[in-house]
Amino acid sequence: MNIIFPTATYGCEAWTINKTDSKRITAFELKCYRKILRISWTEKIRNEEVFIKIGTKTPILLQSIKKLKLTYFGHIKRHQTLEKHILEAKMKGKRGKGRPTRRWENDIEEWLETSTSQAGRLTSDRETFRRRVQEATSRNG
């Protein structure tokens, strides 16, 4: 796992994660665990049992991705960099037809259960923001 998970999550700070991606990440993690435990796909072992054998109750990989992404958000909001200006920029013009695509900020808003502007204000106090990140990553979903 020391090589596989970091390789699989390289650049995850920039990902936009939807439900399908979340399920795929969890499936990949379970596939790795089953490979380590030498559990064949023909054996009828539930995912919960695999997590118990590994010593955890929930998927770790998705939690670490959330933590990396939220930490990166805090880093961007605290510093005056090009990334911050891009993140806060408003595009001119009309929006295209149909449902808006999921944005990077949607994950932040969903996980911290607040607006992006409010989350940006939270980042000024590092300890408070760290606690919020810890709460967000410990929640399931």
CSV table of N, CA and C in Angstrom, one decimal:
chain,number,residue,atom,x,y,z
A,1,MET,N,0.8,-1.2,0.0
A,1,MET,CA,0.0,0.0,0.0
A,1,MET,C,0.9,1.3,0.0
A,2,ASN,N,2.1,1.1,0.5
A,2,ASN,CA,3.0,2.3,0.5
A,2,ASN,C,3.3,2.9,-0.8
A,3,ILE,N,3.2,2.1,-1.9
A,3,ILE,CA,3.5,2.6,-3.2
A,3,ILE,C,2.2,2.7,-4.0
A,4,ILE,N,1.3,1.9,-3.8
A,4,ILE,CA,0.1,1.8,-4.7
A,4,ILE,C,-0.8,3.0,-4.4
A,5,PHE,N,-1.2,3.3,-3.2
A,5,PHE,CA,-2.2,4.4,-2.9
A,5,PHE,C,-1.6,5.8,-3.3
A,6,PRO,N,-0.3,6.1,-3.0
A,6,PRO,CA,0.2,7.4,-3.4
A,6,PRO,C,0.2,7.5,-5.0
A,7,THR,N,0.5,6.4,-5.6
A,7,THR,CA,0.5,6.5,-7.1
A,7,THR,C,-0.9,6.7,-7.6
A,8,ALA,N,-1.8,6.0,-7.0
A,8,ALA,CA,-3.2,6.1,-7.5
A,8,ALA,C,-3.8,7.4,-7.2
A,9,THR,N,-3.4,8.1,-6.2
A,9,THR,CA,-4.0,9.4,-5.8
A,9,THR,C,-3.1,10.6,-6.3
A,10,TYR,N,-2.1,10.3,-7.1
A,10,TYR,CA,-1.2,11.4,-7.5
A,10,TYR,C,-2.1,12.5,-8.2
A,11,GLY,N,-2.0,13.7,-7.7
A,11,GLY,CA,-2.7,14.9,-8.3
A,11,GLY,C,-4.2,14.9,-7.9
A,12,CYS,N,-4.6,14.2,-6.9
A,12,CYS,CA,-6.0,14.1,-6.5
A,12,CYS,C,-6.5,15.4,-6.0
A,13,GLU,N,-5.6,16.3,-5.6
A,13,GLU,CA,-6.1,17.6,-5.1
A,13,GLU,C,-6.9,18.4,-6.2
A,14,ALA,N,-6.6,18.1,-7.5
A,14,ALA,CA,-7.2,18.8,-8.6
A,14,ALA,C,-8.5,18.1,-9.1
A,15,TRP,N,-8.8,16.9,-8.6
A,15,TRP,CA,-9.9,16.1,-9.1
A,15,TRP,C,-11.2,16.7,-8.7
A,16,THR,N,-12.2,16.5,-9.5
A,16,THR,CA,-13.6,16.7,-9.1
A,16,THR,C,-14.2,15.4,-8.9
A,17,ILE,N,-14.7,15.1,-7.7
A,17,ILE,CA,-15.1,13.7,-7.4
A,17,ILE,C,-16.7,13.7,-7.4
A,18,ASN,N,-17.3,12.9,-8.2
A,18,ASN,CA,-18.7,12.7,-8.2
A,18,ASN,C,-19.0,11.3,-7.6
A,19,LYS,N,-20.2,10.9,-7.5
A,19,LYS,CA,-20.6,9.6,-6.9
A,19,LYS,C,-19.9,8.4,-7.6
A,20,THR,N,-19.9,8.5,-8.9
A,20,THR,CA,-19.3,7.4,-9.7
A,20,THR,C,-17.8,7.3,-9.4
A,21,ASP,N,-17.1,8.4,-9.3
A,21,ASP,CA,-15.7,8.4,-9.0
A,21,ASP,C,-15.5,7.8,-7.6
A,22,SER,N,-16.3,8.2,-6.7
A,22,SER,CA,-16.3,7.8,-5.3
A,22,SER,C,-16.4,6.3,-5.2
A,23,LYS,N,-17.4,5.7,-5.9
A,23,LYS,CA,-17.6,4.3,-6.0
A,23,LYS,C,-16.4,3.6,-6.6
A,24,ARG,N,-15.8,4.1,-7.6
A,24,ARG,CA,-14.6,3.5,-8.3
A,24,ARG,C,-13.4,3.5,-7.4
A,25,ILE,N,-13.2,4.6,-6.6
A,25,ILE,CA,-12.1,4.7,-5.7
A,25,ILE,C,-12.2,3.6,-4.6
A,26,THR,N,-13.4,3.5,-4.1
A,26,THR,CA,-13.7,2.5,-3.0
A,26,THR,C,-13.5,1.1,-3.6
A,27,ALA,N,-14.0,0.9,-4.8
A,27,ALA,CA,-13.8,-0.5,-5.4
A,27,ALA,C,-12.4,-0.8,-5.6
A,28,PHE,N,-11.6,0.2,-6.1
A,28,PHE,CA,-10.1,0.0,-6.2
A,28,PHE,C,-9.5,-0.4,-4.9
A,29,GLU,N,-9.8,0.4,-3.9
A,29,GLU,CA,-9.3,0.1,-2.5
A,29,GLU,C,-9.6,-1.3,-2.1
A,30,LEU,N,-10.9,-1.7,-2.3
A,30,LEU,CA,-11.3,-3.1,-1.9
A,30,LEU,C,-10.5,-4.1,-2.7
A,31,LYS,N,-10.3,-3.8,-4.0
A,31,LYS,CA,-9.6,-4.8,-4.9
A,31,LYS,C,-8.2,-5.0,-4.4
A,32,CYS,N,-7.6,-3.9,-3.9
A,32,CYS,CA,-6.2,-4.0,-3.4
A,32,CYS,C,-6.2,-4.8,-2.1
A,33,TYR,N,-7.1,-4.5,-1.2
A,33,TYR,CA,-7.2,-5.3,0.0
A,33,TYR,C,-7.4,-6.8,-0.2
A,34,ARG,N,-8.3,-7.1,-1.1
A,34,ARG,CA,-8.6,-8.5,-1.4
A,34,ARG,C,-7.4,-9.2,-2.0
A,35,LYS,N,-6.6,-8.4,-2.8
A,35,LYS,CA,-5.4,-9.0,-3.4
A,35,LYS,C,-4.3,-9.2,-2.3
A,36,ILE,N,-4.2,-8.3,-1.3
A,36,ILE,CA,-3.3,-8.5,-0.2
A,36,ILE,C,-3.7,-9.7,0.7
A,37,LEU,N,-5.0,-9.8,0.9
A,37,LEU,CA,-5.5,-10.9,1.8
A,37,LEU,C,-5.7,-12.2,1.0
A,38,ARG,N,-5.4,-12.2,-0.3
A,38,ARG,CA,-5.5,-13.3,-1.1
A,38,ARG,C,-7.0,-13.9,-1.1
A,39,ILE,N,-7.9,-13.0,-1.2
A,39,ILE,CA,-9.3,-13.4,-1.3
A,39,ILE,C,-9.7,-13.4,-2.8
A,40,SER,N,-10.1,-14.5,-3.3
A,40,SER,CA,-10.5,-14.7,-4.7
A,40,SER,C,-11.9,-14.0,-4.9
A,41,TRP,N,-12.1,-13.6,-6.1
A,41,TRP,CA,-13.4,-13.0,-6.5
A,41,TRP,C,-14.5,-14.0,-6.4
A,42,THR,N,-14.2,-15.3,-6.5
A,42,THR,CA,-15.2,-16.3,-6.4
A,42,THR,C,-15.7,-16.6,-5.0
A,43,GLU,N,-14.9,-16.2,-4.0
A,43,GLU,CA,-15.3,-16.3,-2.6
A,43,GLU,C,-16.3,-15.3,-2.3
A,44,LYS,N,-17.3,-15.7,-1.5
A,44,LYS,CA,-18.4,-14.8,-1.2
A,44,LYS,C,-18.1,-14.1,0.2
A,45,ILE,N,-17.3,-13.1,0.1
A,45,ILE,CA,-16.9,-12.4,1.3
A,45,ILE,C,-17.4,-10.9,1.1
A,46,ARG,N,-18.1,-10.4,2.1
A,46,ARG,CA,-18.7,-9.1,2.0
A,46,ARG,C,-17.6,-8.0,2.2
A,47,ASN,N,-17.8,-6.9,1.7
A,47,ASN,CA,-16.9,-5.8,1.8
A,47,ASN,C,-16.6,-5.4,3.2
A,48,GLU,N,-17.7,-5.4,4.1
A,48,GLU,CA,-17.5,-5.1,5.5
A,48,GLU,C,-16.6,-6.1,6.2
A,49,GLU,N,-16.6,-7.3,5.8
A,49,GLU,CA,-15.7,-8.3,6.4
A,49,GLU,C,-14.3,-8.1,5.9
A,50,VAL,N,-14.1,-7.6,4.7
A,50,VAL,CA,-12.7,-7.3,4.2
A,50,VAL,C,-12.2,-6.1,5.0
A,51,PHE,N,-13.0,-5.1,5.3
A,51,PHE,CA,-12.6,-3.9,6.1
A,51,PHE,C,-12.2,-4.4,7.5
A,52,ILE,N,-13.0,-5.3,8.1
A,52,ILE,CA,-12.7,-5.7,9.4
A,52,ILE,C,-11.4,-6.5,9.4
A,53,LYS,N,-11.1,-7.3,8.4
A,53,LYS,CA,-9.8,-8.0,8.4
A,53,LYS,C,-8.7,-7.1,8.2
A,54,ILE,N,-8.9,-6.0,7.5
A,54,ILE,CA,-7.8,-5.0,7.3
A,54,ILE,C,-7.6,-4.1,8.6
A,55,GLY,N,-8.7,-4.0,9.4
A,55,GLY,CA,-8.6,-3.2,10.6
A,55,GLY,C,-9.2,-1.9,10.6
A,56,THR,N,-10.2,-1.7,9.7
A,56,THR,CA,-10.8,-0.4,9.5
A,56,THR,C,-12.3,-0.6,9.3
A,57,LYS,N,-13.1,0.4,9.5
A,57,LYS,CA,-14.6,0.3,9.3
A,57,LYS,C,-15.0,0.9,8.0
A,58,THR,N,-14.2,1.9,7.5
A,58,THR,CA,-14.6,2.6,6.3
A,58,THR,C,-13.4,2.7,5.3
A,59,PRO,N,-13.7,3.1,4.1
A,59,PRO,CA,-12.6,3.2,3.1
A,59,PRO,C,-11.7,4.3,3.5
A,60,ILE,N,-10.4,4.0,3.5
A,60,ILE,CA,-9.4,4.9,3.9
A,60,ILE,C,-8.9,5.8,2.7
A,61,LEU,N,-8.9,5.3,1.6
A,61,LEU,CA,-8.4,6.0,0.4
A,61,LEU,C,-9.2,7.2,0.1
A,62,LEU,N,-10.5,7.1,0.1
A,62,LEU,CA,-11.4,8.3,-0.2
A,62,LEU,C,-11.2,9.3,0.9
A,63,GLN,N,-11.1,8.9,2.2
A,63,GLN,CA,-10.9,9.9,3.3
A,63,GLN,C,-9.6,10.6,3.1
A,64,SER,N,-8.5,9.9,2.6
A,64,SER,CA,-7.2,10.6,2.4
A,64,SER,C,-7.3,11.6,1.3
A,65,ILE,N,-8.1,11.2,0.2
A,65,ILE,CA,-8.2,12.1,-0.9
A,65,ILE,C,-9.0,13.4,-0.5
A,66,LYS,N,-10.0,13.2,0.4
A,66,LYS,CA,-10.7,14.4,0.9
A,66,LYS,C,-9.8,15.3,1.7
A,67,LYS,N,-9.0,14.7,2.6
A,67,LYS,CA,-8.1,15.4,3.4
A,67,LYS,C,-7.1,16.2,2.5
A,68,LEU,N,-6.5,15.5,1.5
A,68,LEU,CA,-5.5,16.2,0.7
A,68,LEU,C,-6.2,17.4,-0.1
A,69,LYS,N,-7.4,17.2,-0.6
A,69,LYS,CA,-8.0,18.2,-1.3
A,69,LYS,C,-8.4,19.4,-0.4
A,70,LEU,N,-8.9,19.1,0.8
A,70,LEU,CA,-9.3,20.2,1.7
A,70,LEU,C,-8.1,21.0,2.2
A,71,THR,N,-7.0,20.2,2.4
A,71,THR,CA,-5.8,20.9,2.8
A,71,THR,C,-5.2,21.8,1.7
A,72,TYR,N,-5.3,21.3,0.5
A,72,TYR,CA,-4.9,22.1,-0.6
A,72,TYR,C,-5.7,23.4,-0.8
A,73,PHE,N,-7.0,23.2,-0.6
A,73,PHE,CA,-7.9,24.4,-0.6
A,73,PHE,C,-7.5,25.4,0.4
A,74,GLY,N,-7.2,25.0,1.7
A,74,GLY,CA,-6.7,25.9,2.7
A,74,GLY,C,-5.4,26.6,2.3
A,75,HIS,N,-4.5,25.8,1.7
A,75,HIS,CA,-3.3,26.4,1.3
A,75,HIS,C,-3.5,27.5,0.2
A,76,ILE,N,-4.3,27.2,-0.7
A,76,ILE,CA,-4.6,28.2,-1.8
A,76,ILE,C,-5.2,29.4,-1.2
A,77,LYS,N,-6.2,29.3,-0.3
A,77,LYS,CA,-6.9,30.5,0.2
A,77,LYS,C,-6.1,31.3,1.1
A,78,ARG,N,-5.1,30.7,1.8
A,78,ARG,CA,-4.2,31.5,2.7
A,78,ARG,C,-3.1,32.3,2.0
A,79,HIS,N,-2.8,32.0,0.7
A,79,HIS,CA,-1.7,32.6,0.1
A,79,HIS,C,-2.2,33.4,-1.2
A,80,GLN,N,-1.5,34.5,-1.4
A,80,GLN,CA,-1.8,35.3,-2.6
A,80,GLN,C,-1.1,34.8,-3.8
A,81,THR,N,-1.7,33.8,-4.5
A,81,THR,CA,-1.0,33.1,-5.6
A,81,THR,C,-2.0,33.2,-6.8
A,82,LEU,N,-1.4,32.8,-7.9
A,82,LEU,CA,-2.2,32.7,-9.1
A,82,LEU,C,-3.4,31.7,-9.0
A,83,GLU,N,-3.2,30.6,-8.3
A,83,GLU,CA,-4.3,29.7,-8.0
A,83,GLU,C,-5.4,30.3,-7.3
A,84,LYS,N,-5.1,31.2,-6.3
A,84,LYS,CA,-6.2,31.8,-5.6
A,84,LYS,C,-7.0,32.7,-6.5
A,85,HIS,N,-6.3,33.5,-7.3
A,85,HIS,CA,-7.0,34.4,-8.3
A,85,HIS,C,-7.8,33.6,-9.2
A,86,ILE,N,-7.3,32.5,-9.7
A,86,ILE,CA,-8.1,31.7,-10.6
A,86,ILE,C,-9.3,31.1,-9.9
A,87,LEU,N,-9.2,30.6,-8.7
A,87,LEU,CA,-10.3,30.0,-7.9
A,87,LEU,C,-11.4,31.1,-7.7
A,88,GLU,N,-11.0,32.3,-7.4
A,88,GLU,CA,-12.0,33.3,-7.1
A,88,GLU,C,-12.5,34.1,-8.3
A,89,ALA,N,-12.0,33.8,-9.5
A,89,ALA,CA,-12.4,34.6,-10.7
A,89,ALA,C,-13.8,34.2,-11.1
A,90,LYS,N,-14.4,35.2,-11.7
A,90,LYS,CA,-15.8,35.0,-12.3
A,90,LYS,C,-15.6,35.1,-13.8
A,91,MET,N,-16.2,34.1,-14.5
A,91,MET,CA,-16.2,34.1,-15.9
A,91,MET,C,-17.3,35.0,-16.5
A,92,LYS,N,-17.0,35.7,-17.6
A,92,LYS,CA,-18.0,36.5,-18.3
A,92,LYS,C,-18.6,35.7,-19.3
A,93,GLY,N,-19.8,36.1,-19.6
A,93,GLY,CA,-20.6,35.4,-20.7
A,93,GLY,C,-21.7,34.6,-20.2
A,94,LYS,N,-22.4,33.9,-21.1
A,94,LYS,CA,-23.5,33.0,-20.8
A,94,LYS,C,-23.1,31.6,-20.5
A,95,ARG,N,-23.8,31.0,-19.6
A,95,ARG,CA,-23.6,29.6,-19.3
A,95,ARG,C,-24.2,28.7,-20.4
A,96,GLY,N,-23.6,27.6,-20.7
A,96,GLY,CA,-24.2,26.7,-21.7
A,96,GLY,C,-25.4,26.1,-21.3
A,97,LYS,N,-26.1,25.4,-22.2
A,97,LYS,CA,-27.4,24.7,-21.9
A,97,LYS,C,-27.1,23.5,-21.1
A,98,GLY,N,-28.2,23.1,-20.4
A,98,GLY,CA,-28.1,21.8,-19.7
A,98,GLY,C,-27.6,22.0,-18.2
A,99,ARG,N,-27.5,20.8,-17.6
A,99,ARG,CA,-27.0,20.8,-16.2
A,99,ARG,C,-25.6,21.3,-16.1
A,100,PRO,N,-25.3,22.2,-15.1
A,100,PRO,CA,-23.9,22.6,-15.0
A,100,PRO,C,-23.0,21.4,-14.5
A,101,THR,N,-21.8,21.4,-15.1
A,101,THR,CA,-20.9,20.3,-14.7
A,101,THR,C,-20.5,20.5,-13.3
A,102,ARG,N,-20.1,19.5,-12.6
A,102,ARG,CA,-19.6,19.5,-11.2
A,102,ARG,C,-18.3,20.3,-11.2
A,103,ARG,N,-18.2,21.2,-10.3
A,103,ARG,CA,-17.0,22.0,-10.2
A,103,ARG,C,-16.2,21.6,-9.0
A,104,TRP,N,-14.9,22.0,-9.0
A,104,TRP,CA,-14.0,21.6,-8.0
A,104,TRP,C,-14.5,22.1,-6.6
A,105,GLU,N,-15.1,23.3,-6.6
A,105,GLU,CA,-15.6,23.9,-5.4
A,105,GLU,C,-16.8,23.2,-4.8
A,106,ASN,N,-17.5,22.5,-5.6
A,106,ASN,CA,-18.7,21.7,-5.1
A,106,ASN,C,-18.3,20.7,-4.1
A,107,ASP,N,-17.1,20.0,-4.3
A,107,ASP,CA,-16.6,19.1,-3.4
A,107,ASP,C,-16.3,19.7,-2.0
A,108,ILE,N,-15.7,20.9,-2.1
A,108,ILE,CA,-15.3,21.6,-0.9
A,108,ILE,C,-16.6,22.0,-0.1
A,109,GLU,N,-17.6,22.6,-0.8
A,109,GLU,CA,-18.8,23.0,-0.2
A,109,GLU,C,-19.5,21.8,0.4
A,110,GLU,N,-19.6,20.7,-0.3
A,110,GLU,CA,-20.3,19.5,0.2
A,110,GLU,C,-19.6,18.9,1.4
A,111,TRP,N,-18.3,18.8,1.4
A,111,TRP,CA,-17.6,18.2,2.5
A,111,TRP,C,-17.5,19.0,3.7
A,112,LEU,N,-17.4,20.3,3.6
A,112,LEU,CA,-17.3,21.2,4.7
A,112,LEU,C,-18.7,21.7,5.2
A,113,GLU,N,-19.7,21.4,4.3
A,113,GLU,CA,-21.1,21.8,4.6
A,113,GLU,C,-21.2,23.3,4.8
A,114,THR,N,-20.6,24.0,3.9
A,114,THR,CA,-20.7,25.5,3.9
A,114,THR,C,-20.4,26.0,2.5
A,115,SER,N,-20.6,27.3,2.3
A,115,SER,CA,-20.3,27.9,1.0
A,115,SER,C,-18.8,28.0,0.9
A,116,THR,N,-18.3,28.2,-0.4
A,116,THR,CA,-16.9,28.4,-0.6
A,116,THR,C,-16.3,29.6,0.0
A,117,SER,N,-17.1,30.7,0.0
A,117,SER,CA,-16.6,31.9,0.6
A,117,SER,C,-16.5,31.8,2.1
A,118,GLN,N,-17.5,31.1,2.8
A,118,GLN,CA,-17.4,30.9,4.2
A,118,GLN,C,-16.2,30.0,4.5
A,119,ALA,N,-16.0,28.9,3.7
A,119,ALA,CA,-14.9,28.0,3.9
A,119,ALA,C,-13.6,28.8,3.7
A,120,GLY,N,-13.5,29.7,2.8
A,120,GLY,CA,-12.3,30.6,2.6
A,120,GLY,C,-12.0,31.4,3.9
A,121,ARG,N,-13.0,31.9,4.5
A,121,ARG,CA,-12.8,32.6,5.8
A,121,ARG,C,-12.4,31.7,6.9
A,122,LEU,N,-12.8,30.5,6.9
A,122,LEU,CA,-12.4,29.5,7.9
A,122,LEU,C,-10.9,29.2,7.8
A,123,THR,N,-10.3,29.3,6.6
A,123,THR,CA,-8.9,29.0,6.5
A,123,THR,C,-7.9,29.9,7.2
A,124,SER,N,-8.4,31.1,7.5
A,124,SER,CA,-7.5,32.1,8.2
A,124,SER,C,-7.1,31.6,9.5
A,125,ASP,N,-8.0,30.9,10.2
A,125,ASP,CA,-7.6,30.3,11.5
A,125,ASP,C,-7.3,28.8,11.3
A,126,ARG,N,-6.0,28.5,11.3
A,126,ARG,CA,-5.6,27.2,10.9
A,126,ARG,C,-6.1,26.1,11.8
A,127,GLU,N,-6.1,26.3,13.1
A,127,GLU,CA,-6.6,25.3,14.0
A,127,GLU,C,-8.1,24.9,13.8
A,128,THR,N,-8.9,26.0,13.6
A,128,THR,CA,-10.3,25.7,13.4
A,128,THR,C,-10.5,25.0,12.1
A,129,PHE,N,-9.7,25.4,11.1
A,129,PHE,CA,-9.8,24.8,9.7
A,129,PHE,C,-9.4,23.3,9.8
A,130,ARG,N,-8.3,23.0,10.6
A,130,ARG,CA,-7.9,21.6,10.7
A,130,ARG,C,-8.9,20.8,11.4
A,131,ARG,N,-9.6,21.3,12.4
A,131,ARG,CA,-10.7,20.6,13.0
A,131,ARG,C,-11.8,20.3,12.1
A,132,ARG,N,-12.2,21.3,11.2
A,132,ARG,CA,-13.2,21.1,10.2
A,132,ARG,C,-12.9,20.1,9.2
A,133,VAL,N,-11.6,20.1,8.8
A,133,VAL,CA,-11.1,19.1,7.8
A,133,VAL,C,-11.2,17.7,8.5
A,134,GLN,N,-10.8,17.6,9.7
A,134,GLN,CA,-10.8,16.3,10.4
A,134,GLN,C,-12.3,15.8,10.6
A,135,GLU,N,-13.2,16.7,10.9
A,135,GLU,CA,-14.6,16.3,10.9
A,135,GLU,C,-15.1,15.9,9.6
A,136,ALA,N,-14.8,16.6,8.6
A,136,ALA,CA,-15.2,16.3,7.2
A,136,ALA,C,-14.7,14.9,6.7
A,137,THR,N,-13.5,14.6,7.0
A,137,THR,CA,-12.9,13.4,6.6
A,137,THR,C,-13.3,12.2,7.4
A,138,SER,N,-13.7,12.4,8.6
A,138,SER,CA,-14.2,11.3,9.5
A,138,SER,C,-15.7,10.9,9.1
A,139,ARG,N,-16.4,11.8,8.5
A,139,ARG,CA,-17.8,11.5,8.1
A,139,ARG,C,-17.8,10.6,6.9
A,140,ASN,N,-18.7,9.7,6.9
A,140,ASN,CA,-18.8,8.8,5.8
A,140,ASN,C,-19.7,9.4,4.7
A,141,GLY,N,-19.3,9.3,3.4
A,141,GLY,CA,-20.1,9.8,2.3
A,141,GLY,C,-19.5,10.9,1.6
